[in-house]
mmCIF file of C-alpha atoms and ligand atoms in Angstrom:
data_model
loop_
_atom_site.group_PDB
_atom_site.id
_atom_site.type_symbol
_atom_site.label_atom_id
_atom_site.label_comp_id
_atom_site.label_asym_id
_atom_site.label_seq_id
_atom_site.Cartn_x
_atom_site.Cartn_y
_atom_site.Cartn_z
ATOM 1 C CA MET A 7 67.815 179.625 83.137
ATOM 2 C CA GLU A 8 66.675 182.966 82.120
ATOM 3 C CA LYS A 9 69.147 184.760 83.859
ATOM 4 C CA TRP A 10 72.014 182.154 82.644
ATOM 5 C CA GLY A 11 71.118 182.809 79.067
ATOM 6 C CA GLY A 12 71.248 178.378 79.014
ATOM 7 C CA VAL A 13 71.437 175.581 80.617
ATOM 8 C CA VAL A 14 73.819 174.802 83.409
ATOM 9 C CA PRO A 15 74.061 171.687 83.697
ATOM 10 C CA GLU A 16 74.966 171.172 87.671
ATOM 11 C CA LEU A 17 72.161 173.683 88.403
ATOM 12 C CA ALA A 18 69.423 171.906 86.296
ATOM 13 C CA ALA A 19 70.179 168.888 87.050
ATOM 14 C CA ARG A 20 69.487 170.208 91.061
ATOM 15 C CA SER A 21 66.452 172.105 90.353
ATOM 16 C CA HIS A 22 65.052 168.675 88.879
ATOM 17 C CA VAL A 23 65.681 167.457 92.166
ATOM 18 C CA LYS A 24 63.757 169.834 93.514
ATOM 19 C CA ALA A 25 60.495 170.076 90.945
ATOM 20 C CA ILE A 26 60.595 166.565 91.785
ATOM 21 C CA PRO A 27 58.610 166.276 94.884
ATOM 22 C CA PRO A 28 56.008 168.702 94.051
ATOM 23 C CA LEU A 29 55.828 167.470 90.229
ATOM 24 C CA LEU A 30 55.147 164.257 91.542
ATOM 25 C CA GLN A 31 52.573 164.943 93.773
ATOM 26 C CA VAL A 32 50.454 167.425 90.819
ATOM 27 C CA SER A 33 51.164 164.329 88.429
ATOM 28 C CA PHE A 34 49.969 162.079 91.323
ATOM 29 C CA GLU A 35 46.238 164.279 91.699
ATOM 30 C CA GLU A 36 45.788 165.130 87.835
ATOM 31 C CA ALA A 37 46.529 161.707 86.650
ATOM 32 C CA LYS A 38 43.947 160.472 90.203
ATOM 33 C CA ILE A 39 45.703 157.837 90.240
ATOM 34 C CA THR A 40 48.077 156.810 93.731
ATOM 35 C CA PRO A 41 51.828 154.892 94.207
ATOM 36 C CA ASP A 42 50.623 151.553 94.532
ATOM 37 C CA ASP A 43 48.927 151.609 90.888
ATOM 38 C CA ILE A 44 51.939 151.939 89.006
ATOM 39 C CA THR A 45 53.252 148.747 87.707
ATOM 40 C CA GLU A 46 56.164 149.393 85.965
ATOM 41 C CA ILE A 47 58.574 152.788 85.027
ATOM 42 C CA ALA A 48 59.841 154.734 82.324
ATOM 43 C CA VAL A 49 62.424 156.399 82.805
ATOM 44 C CA THR A 50 65.212 158.782 79.932
ATOM 45 C CA THR A 51 68.546 156.846 80.681
ATOM 46 C CA HIS A 52 69.979 158.229 78.073
ATOM 47 C CA PRO A 53 71.475 160.916 76.411
ATOM 48 C CA GLY A 54 71.526 163.342 77.837
ATOM 49 C CA LEU A 55 73.172 165.739 80.385
ATOM 50 C CA VAL A 56 74.559 162.861 83.234
ATOM 51 C CA GLY A 57 73.268 165.269 86.327
ATOM 52 C CA SER A 58 69.946 166.074 85.063
ATOM 53 C CA LEU A 59 69.460 161.972 83.546
ATOM 54 C CA LEU A 60 71.030 161.230 87.227
ATOM 55 C CA THR A 61 68.082 162.827 88.915
ATOM 56 C CA GLY A 62 65.932 160.976 87.024
ATOM 57 C CA ILE A 63 67.286 158.125 87.110
ATOM 58 C CA ASN A 64 67.439 157.595 91.156
ATOM 59 C CA LEU A 65 63.841 158.811 91.410
ATOM 60 C CA ALA A 66 62.552 155.582 89.426
ATOM 61 C CA LYS A 67 65.038 153.249 91.249
ATOM 62 C CA THR A 68 63.601 155.012 94.477
ATOM 63 C CA PHE A 69 60.602 154.655 93.316
ATOM 64 C CA ALA A 70 61.212 150.638 92.122
ATOM 65 C CA LEU A 71 63.091 150.095 95.049
ATOM 66 C CA MET A 72 59.784 150.696 97.363
ATOM 67 C CA LYS A 73 57.319 149.157 95.547
ATOM 68 C CA GLU A 74 60.078 145.690 93.380
ATOM 69 C CA LEU A 75 59.116 147.114 90.297
ATOM 70 C CA PRO A 76 60.748 146.882 86.632
ATOM 71 C CA ILE A 77 62.425 149.448 84.824
ATOM 72 C CA ILE A 78 61.980 150.628 81.477
ATOM 73 C CA PRO A 79 65.464 152.691 80.261
ATOM 74 C CA VAL A 80 64.536 155.351 76.899
ATOM 75 C CA ASN A 81 66.426 156.873 74.802
ATOM 76 C CA HIS A 82 65.241 160.758 75.094
ATOM 77 C CA LEU A 83 65.470 160.887 71.335
ATOM 78 C CA PHE A 84 63.819 157.432 69.925
ATOM 79 C CA ALA A 85 61.226 158.562 72.321
ATOM 80 C CA HIS A 86 61.395 162.179 70.701
ATOM 81 C CA LEU A 87 60.455 160.781 67.124
ATOM 82 C CA GLU A 88 58.261 157.961 68.581
ATOM 83 C CA ALA A 89 56.397 160.636 69.975
ATOM 84 C CA ILE A 90 53.918 160.504 66.368
ATOM 85 C CA HIS A 91 52.559 157.739 67.570
ATOM 86 C CA LEU A 92 50.568 159.317 69.865
ATOM 87 C CA THR A 93 48.516 160.961 67.554
ATOM 88 C CA GLU A 94 49.355 159.563 63.272
ATOM 89 C CA LYS A 95 50.026 156.871 62.299
ATOM 90 C CA VAL A 96 53.097 156.634 60.878
ATOM 91 C CA SER A 97 54.572 152.958 58.882
ATOM 92 C CA TYR A 98 57.938 152.107 58.740
ATOM 93 C CA PRO A 99 60.939 152.557 57.958
ATOM 94 C CA TYR A 100 60.691 156.232 58.237
ATOM 95 C CA LEU A 101 63.216 159.516 57.777
ATOM 96 C CA GLY A 102 63.085 160.404 61.260
ATOM 97 C CA LEU A 103 64.608 164.871 61.961
ATOM 98 C CA LEU A 104 65.195 164.994 65.151
ATOM 99 C CA VAL A 105 65.838 169.056 66.447
ATOM 100 C CA SER A 106 66.253 169.046 70.220
ATOM 101 C CA GLY A 107 68.265 170.906 71.855
ATOM 102 C CA GLY A 108 71.261 169.001 72.374
ATOM 103 C CA HIS A 109 70.817 167.366 69.326
ATOM 104 C CA THR A 110 70.301 167.606 65.277
ATOM 105 C CA ALA A 111 69.651 164.042 63.737
ATOM 106 C CA PHE A 112 68.434 162.212 60.394
ATOM 107 C CA MET A 113 67.582 158.939 61.435
ATOM 108 C CA LEU A 114 66.392 155.819 59.270
ATOM 109 C CA VAL A 115 63.888 154.407 61.403
ATOM 110 C CA LYS A 116 62.998 150.575 60.904
ATOM 111 C CA SER A 117 60.797 150.346 64.331
ATOM 112 C CA SER A 118 60.987 151.321 67.473
ATOM 113 C CA VAL A 119 64.732 150.055 68.761
ATOM 114 C CA ASP A 120 66.251 149.854 65.435
ATOM 115 C CA MET A 121 67.834 153.566 64.036
ATOM 116 C CA GLU A 122 70.212 154.100 61.528
ATOM 117 C CA ILE A 123 71.508 157.804 62.082
ATOM 118 C CA LEU A 124 72.266 159.291 58.215
ATOM 119 C CA GLY A 125 73.430 163.168 59.317
ATOM 120 C CA SER A 126 73.433 165.021 62.025
ATOM 121 C CA THR A 127 75.009 168.616 63.075
ATOM 122 C CA LEU A 128 78.495 169.092 63.643
ATOM 123 C CA ASP A 129 78.538 171.647 66.237
ATOM 124 C CA ASP A 130 75.916 173.427 67.177
ATOM 125 C CA ALA A 131 71.924 171.527 67.766
ATOM 126 C CA ALA A 132 69.197 173.636 65.101
ATOM 127 C CA GLY A 133 67.923 174.674 68.709
ATOM 128 C CA GLU A 134 70.995 175.168 70.144
ATOM 129 C CA ALA A 135 71.210 178.384 67.391
ATOM 130 C CA PHE A 136 68.258 179.181 68.541
ATOM 131 C CA ASP A 137 68.842 179.901 72.172
ATOM 132 C CA LYS A 138 72.238 181.207 71.312
ATOM 133 C CA GLY A 139 70.833 183.381 68.855
ATOM 134 C CA GLY A 140 68.030 184.780 71.152
ATOM 135 C CA LYS A 141 70.614 185.616 73.481
ATOM 136 C CA LEU A 142 72.418 187.348 71.112
ATOM 137 C CA LEU A 143 69.080 189.412 70.790
ATOM 138 C CA GLY A 144 68.088 189.232 73.873
ATOM 139 C CA VAL A 145 64.793 187.837 73.608
ATOM 140 C CA GLY A 146 65.105 185.788 76.321
ATOM 141 C CA TYR A 147 65.310 181.462 76.999
ATOM 142 C CA PRO A 148 64.013 179.113 75.736
ATOM 143 C CA ALA A 149 64.181 181.404 72.413
ATOM 144 C CA GLY A 150 62.808 178.934 70.003
ATOM 145 C CA LYS A 151 59.886 179.659 70.485
ATOM 146 C CA ILE A 152 60.260 183.680 71.130
ATOM 147 C CA ILE A 153 61.694 184.023 68.227
ATOM 148 C CA ASP A 154 59.086 181.708 65.874
ATOM 149 C CA ASP A 155 56.952 184.436 67.479
ATOM 150 C CA LEU A 156 58.683 187.746 66.665
ATOM 151 C CA ALA A 157 59.628 186.247 63.356
ATOM 152 C CA LYS A 158 55.737 186.356 61.669
ATOM 153 C CA ASN A 159 56.154 190.084 61.618
ATOM 154 C CA GLY A 160 59.472 190.013 60.442
ATOM 155 C CA ASP A 161 61.039 189.887 56.676
ATOM 156 C CA ARG A 162 62.733 186.892 55.919
ATOM 157 C CA LYS A 163 65.186 188.219 53.132
ATOM 158 C CA LYS A 164 65.964 191.690 54.958
ATOM 159 C CA PHE A 165 69.011 190.174 56.231
ATOM 160 C CA ASP A 166 71.406 188.093 54.465
ATOM 161 C CA PHE A 167 73.216 185.559 57.249
ATOM 162 C CA PRO A 168 74.235 182.186 55.192
ATOM 163 C CA VAL A 169 73.318 178.662 54.848
ATOM 164 C CA SER A 170 76.364 176.240 55.438
ATOM 165 C CA TYR A 171 76.147 174.272 53.049
ATOM 166 C CA MET A 172 78.774 171.550 52.827
ATOM 167 C CA ARG A 173 77.645 170.018 49.862
ATOM 168 C CA ASP A 174 80.644 167.621 49.914
ATOM 169 C CA ARG A 175 79.852 166.332 53.204
ATOM 170 C CA PRO A 176 76.131 165.488 52.431
ATOM 171 C CA GLY A 177 73.520 164.963 55.730
ATOM 172 C CA LYS A 178 76.078 167.503 57.966
ATOM 173 C CA MET A 179 75.030 169.846 59.299
ATOM 174 C CA SER A 180 76.544 173.196 61.169
ATOM 175 C CA PHE A 181 74.817 176.293 62.470
ATOM 176 C CA SER A 182 78.071 177.546 64.747
ATOM 177 C CA GLY A 183 78.442 179.749 61.853
ATOM 178 C CA LEU A 184 75.162 181.386 61.590
ATOM 179 C CA LYS A 185 75.913 182.099 65.531
ATOM 180 C CA THR A 186 78.816 184.035 64.778
ATOM 181 C CA SER A 187 77.425 186.084 61.579
ATOM 182 C CA LEU A 188 74.542 187.364 64.010
ATOM 183 C CA ARG A 189 76.742 188.110 66.665
ATOM 184 C CA VAL A 190 79.355 190.600 63.827
ATOM 185 C CA ARG A 191 75.951 191.492 62.810
ATOM 186 C CA VAL A 192 74.134 192.785 65.924
ATOM 187 C CA GLU A 193 77.565 193.961 67.057
ATOM 188 C CA LYS A 194 77.595 196.387 64.283
ATOM 189 C CA MET A 195 73.973 197.571 65.482
ATOM 190 C CA SER A 196 72.694 200.284 68.198
ATOM 191 C CA ALA A 197 70.167 198.893 71.249
ATOM 192 C CA ASP A 198 67.412 200.516 69.541
ATOM 193 C CA ASP A 199 68.130 199.144 65.298
ATOM 194 C CA ILE A 200 67.955 195.466 66.752
ATOM 195 C CA LYS A 201 65.129 196.618 68.708
ATOM 196 C CA ASN A 202 63.757 198.029 65.419
ATOM 197 C CA GLU A 203 64.450 195.314 63.324
ATOM 198 C CA LEU A 204 63.650 192.473 66.177
ATOM 199 C CA SER A 205 61.369 190.943 63.972
ATOM 200 C CA ASN A 206 63.360 191.081 60.541
ATOM 201 C CA LEU A 207 66.496 189.490 62.164
ATOM 202 C CA CYS A 208 64.792 186.982 63.982
ATOM 203 C CA ALA A 209 62.818 185.980 60.820
ATOM 204 C CA SER A 210 65.872 186.428 58.152
ATOM 205 C CA TYR A 211 67.557 183.827 61.204
ATOM 206 C CA GLN A 212 64.538 181.652 61.010
ATOM 207 C CA GLU A 213 64.788 181.197 57.954
ATOM 208 C CA VAL A 214 68.624 179.929 57.725
ATOM 209 C CA ILE A 215 68.044 177.054 60.259
ATOM 210 C CA VAL A 216 65.073 176.046 58.456
ATOM 211 C CA GLU A 217 66.610 175.935 55.399
ATOM 212 C CA THR A 218 69.597 174.819 56.477
ATOM 213 C CA LEU A 219 67.988 171.778 57.315
ATOM 214 C CA LYS A 220 65.314 171.526 54.110
ATOM 215 C CA ILE A 221 68.315 171.104 52.468
ATOM 216 C CA LYS A 222 70.024 168.934 54.367
ATOM 217 C CA CYS A 223 66.549 166.758 54.014
ATOM 218 C CA GLU A 224 66.848 166.891 50.417
ATOM 219 C CA GLU A 225 70.550 165.566 50.757
ATOM 220 C CA VAL A 226 69.849 162.602 53.089
ATOM 221 C CA ILE A 227 67.438 161.402 50.398
ATOM 222 C CA THR A 228 68.725 162.320 47.275
ATOM 223 C CA LYS A 229 72.717 161.386 48.377
ATOM 224 C CA ILE A 230 72.560 159.051 51.176
ATOM 225 C CA LEU A 231 68.636 157.244 50.591
ATOM 226 C CA ASN A 232 69.872 157.524 46.326
ATOM 227 C CA GLU A 233 65.971 158.145 46.366
ATOM 228 C CA ASP A 234 64.510 161.139 43.428
ATOM 229 C CA ILE A 235 62.487 163.636 46.259
ATOM 230 C CA ARG A 236 59.433 163.064 43.706
ATOM 231 C CA LYS A 237 59.040 159.464 44.300
ATOM 232 C CA PHE A 238 59.740 159.576 47.674
ATOM 233 C CA GLU A 239 56.548 158.622 49.532
ATOM 234 C CA MET A 240 58.919 157.640 52.962
ATOM 235 C CA PRO A 241 57.136 158.967 55.201
ATOM 236 C CA ILE A 242 59.277 162.155 57.030
ATOM 237 C CA VAL A 243 58.631 162.480 61.143
ATOM 238 C CA ILE A 244 60.015 165.510 62.625
ATOM 239 C CA GLY A 245 60.475 165.025 66.351
ATOM 240 C CA GLY A 246 62.013 167.082 69.455
ATOM 241 C CA GLY A 247 61.370 170.794 70.444
ATOM 242 C CA VAL A 248 62.458 172.920 66.987
ATOM 243 C CA ALA A 249 59.556 170.695 65.924
ATOM 244 C CA CYS A 250 57.188 173.024 67.077
ATOM 245 C CA ASN A 251 58.009 176.118 64.758
ATOM 246 C CA SER A 252 55.902 177.044 62.401
ATOM 247 C CA ARG A 253 57.651 177.760 59.669
ATOM 248 C CA LEU A 254 59.650 174.629 59.735
ATOM 249 C CA ARG A 255 57.373 172.681 59.470
ATOM 250 C CA GLU A 256 55.484 175.058 56.514
ATOM 251 C CA VAL A 257 58.598 174.189 54.967
ATOM 252 C CA MET A 258 59.234 170.572 55.000
ATOM 253 C CA LYS A 259 55.295 170.333 54.449
ATOM 254 C CA ALA A 260 55.450 171.892 50.976
ATOM 255 C CA ARG A 261 59.094 170.517 50.092
ATOM 256 C CA PHE A 262 58.433 167.210 50.642
ATOM 257 C CA LYS A 263 55.443 164.105 51.066
ATOM 258 C CA ASN A 264 54.226 162.688 53.448
ATOM 259 C CA VAL A 265 55.395 165.324 55.903
ATOM 260 C CA PHE A 266 54.328 164.011 60.102
ATOM 261 C CA VAL A 267 54.943 166.800 62.387
ATOM 262 C CA VAL A 268 55.156 165.228 66.393
ATOM 263 C CA LYS A 269 51.839 167.729 67.625
ATOM 264 C CA PRO A 270 53.192 170.395 69.421
ATOM 265 C CA ILE A 271 52.247 169.320 73.398
ATOM 266 C CA TYR A 272 54.572 165.840 72.783
ATOM 267 C CA CYS A 273 57.852 168.238 70.883
ATOM 268 C CA THR A 274 59.250 170.173 73.809
ATOM 269 C CA ASP A 275 60.274 167.461 76.492
ATOM 270 C CA ASN A 276 57.433 165.854 78.304
ATOM 271 C CA ALA A 277 56.844 162.923 80.144
ATOM 272 C CA ALA A 278 53.871 161.932 77.775
ATOM 273 C CA MET A 279 56.747 160.618 74.870
ATOM 274 C CA ILE A 280 58.625 158.249 77.652
ATOM 275 C CA ALA A 281 55.714 156.499 79.034
ATOM 276 C CA HIS A 282 54.267 156.208 75.311
ATOM 277 C CA TYR A 283 57.781 154.727 73.864
ATOM 278 C CA ALA A 284 58.719 152.557 76.732
ATOM 279 C CA ALA A 285 55.018 150.901 76.243
ATOM 280 C CA LEU A 286 56.090 150.193 72.115
ATOM 281 C CA VAL A 287 58.774 148.435 73.839
ATOM 282 C CA PRO A 288 58.037 146.026 76.591
ATOM 283 C CA GLU A 289 61.227 143.598 75.888
ATOM 284 C CA GLU A 290 63.315 146.104 77.132
ATOM 285 C CA LYS A 291 62.452 146.506 80.601
ATOM 286 C CA VAL A 292 64.453 145.324 83.317
ATOM 287 C CA ASN A 293 63.344 143.820 86.619
ATOM 288 C CA PHE A 294 63.063 143.943 89.567
ATOM 289 C CA PRO A 295 65.765 144.224 91.494
ATOM 290 C CA GLU A 296 68.316 143.745 88.343
ATOM 291 C CA CYS A 297 67.184 147.238 87.424
ATOM 292 C CA LEU A 298 68.489 148.830 90.319
ATOM 293 C CA SER A 299 71.835 147.918 88.096
ATOM 294 C CA LEU A 300 70.288 150.169 85.362
ATOM 295 C CA ASP A 301 72.939 153.095 84.780
ATOM 296 C CA VAL A 302 72.796 156.386 82.385
ATOM 297 C CA LYS A 303 75.457 157.434 79.230
ATOM 298 C CA SER A 304 75.250 161.064 78.230
ATOM 299 C CA ARG A 305 75.564 159.889 74.452
ATOM 300 C CA PHE A 306 73.534 158.376 71.948
ATOM 301 C CA VAL A 307 74.658 155.285 71.118
ATOM 302 C CA GLU A 308 73.248 153.092 68.363
ATOM 303 C CA LYS A 309 71.213 150.330 68.069
ATOM 304 C CA LYS A 310 71.164 147.543 65.670
HETATM 305 O O1 KG4 B 414 63.225 168.714 72.944
HETATM 306 P P1 KG4 B 414 64.146 170.073 73.693
HETATM 307 O O2 KG4 B 414 62.540 170.142 74.809
HETATM 308 O O3 KG4 B 414 64.807 169.496 74.842
HETATM 309 C C1 KG4 B 414 66.183 168.587 73.913
HETATM 310 O O4 KG4 B 414 65.480 167.522 74.348
HETATM 311 O O5 KG4 B 414 66.369 169.570 73.982
HETATM 312 O O6 KG4 B 414 64.077 170.791 73.068
HETATM 313 C C2 KG4 B 414 64.127 172.230 73.457
HETATM 314 C C3 KG4 B 414 64.648 173.363 72.370
HETATM 315 C C4 KG4 B 414 64.983 174.482 72.776
HETATM 316 O O7 KG4 B 414 66.894 174.755 71.890
HETATM 317 C C5 KG4 B 414 64.078 175.240 72.272
HETATM 318 O O8 KG4 B 414 64.465 177.003 72.479
HETATM 319 C C6 KG4 B 414 63.484 174.792 71.147
HETATM 320 O O9 KG4 B 414 63.612 173.344 71.513
HETATM 321 N N1 KG4 B 414 61.858 175.168 70.157
HETATM 322 C C7 KG4 B 414 61.716 176.073 69.551
HETATM 323 C C8 KG4 B 414 60.571 176.378 69.340
HETATM 324 N N2 KG4 B 414 59.964 175.549 70.638
HETATM 325 C C9 KG4 B 414 60.872 175.147 71.009
HETATM 326 N N3 KG4 B 414 62.589 176.230 68.068
HETATM 327 C C10 KG4 B 414 62.018 176.850 67.262
HETATM 328 N N4 KG4 B 414 60.600 176.929 67.318
HETATM 329 C C11 KG4 B 414 60.186 176.642 67.720
HETATM 330 N N5 KG4 B 414 58.934 177.145 68.212
HETATM 331 ZN ZN1 ZN B 415 64.414 166.651 74.075
#
């Protein structure tokens, strides 16, 4: 991924095929269990890159076929948000902010299986904005954590990158203009200038992403849920890879009450959140052999 500066879907799917056997072996060793100990299988079925999802579901089906086991299909985005229950007690309904490499959305979460999308990005996801910005700055991939670290020593006001307010579209976000403004900025700078200003560029760029998420969260509360921010008591749960971002955690906790952020080890994609979500929704289980007909979907489908 480092070499290509992003995820190339076909290569990602192939690298998953290669990575799975050794990963499985290490996982069984570390968990001190054997395949015979497994009673059901949790697997992400949507949304995501179809090639990678197919790799996962085919492995799940192979296991199911060998041992005649049921499969629990998991919605990746629900799993990101519900990972909060791994470490915190949060009641429903809550306002979820899902910020990952592929998705950015506000959701009203009424239960583990009942979520309503209140707002989302019209173009790039927040994580994508970090990664594409990182590519322009030449800092490596995935860039979120690198920009977060570099920004700690930077001046957030040094560069004036634009926030896409879209005031007439509450809850709707856009990050592609920000990426363009960074590109225009760095095109005017020499390699030395970029190097010298790197932490300031990172801090200013990151600040716009964080500010956009904060402003859009305010809008969701005041214009979509029609509540007063000072009186808004509903928990706010932030999950997905970008929820690791230290500045986002700081700003959201300072601005809103009852903010719960998924623990960093459960923010970026991980198997624990998938297994944990499956345990929350036993009714979603598909028994053998029907589970062999399960399919994957690239898009998010709302469930009511
Ligand atoms: O949730 P995730 O692991 O994968 C998807 O489901 O997309 O999110 C990955 C994204 C990447 O774009 C990565 O740059 C971003 O999360 N990320 C961060 C940080 N750590 C990971 N973004 C900002 N700050 C971080 N500390
Ligand atoms: Zn994810």
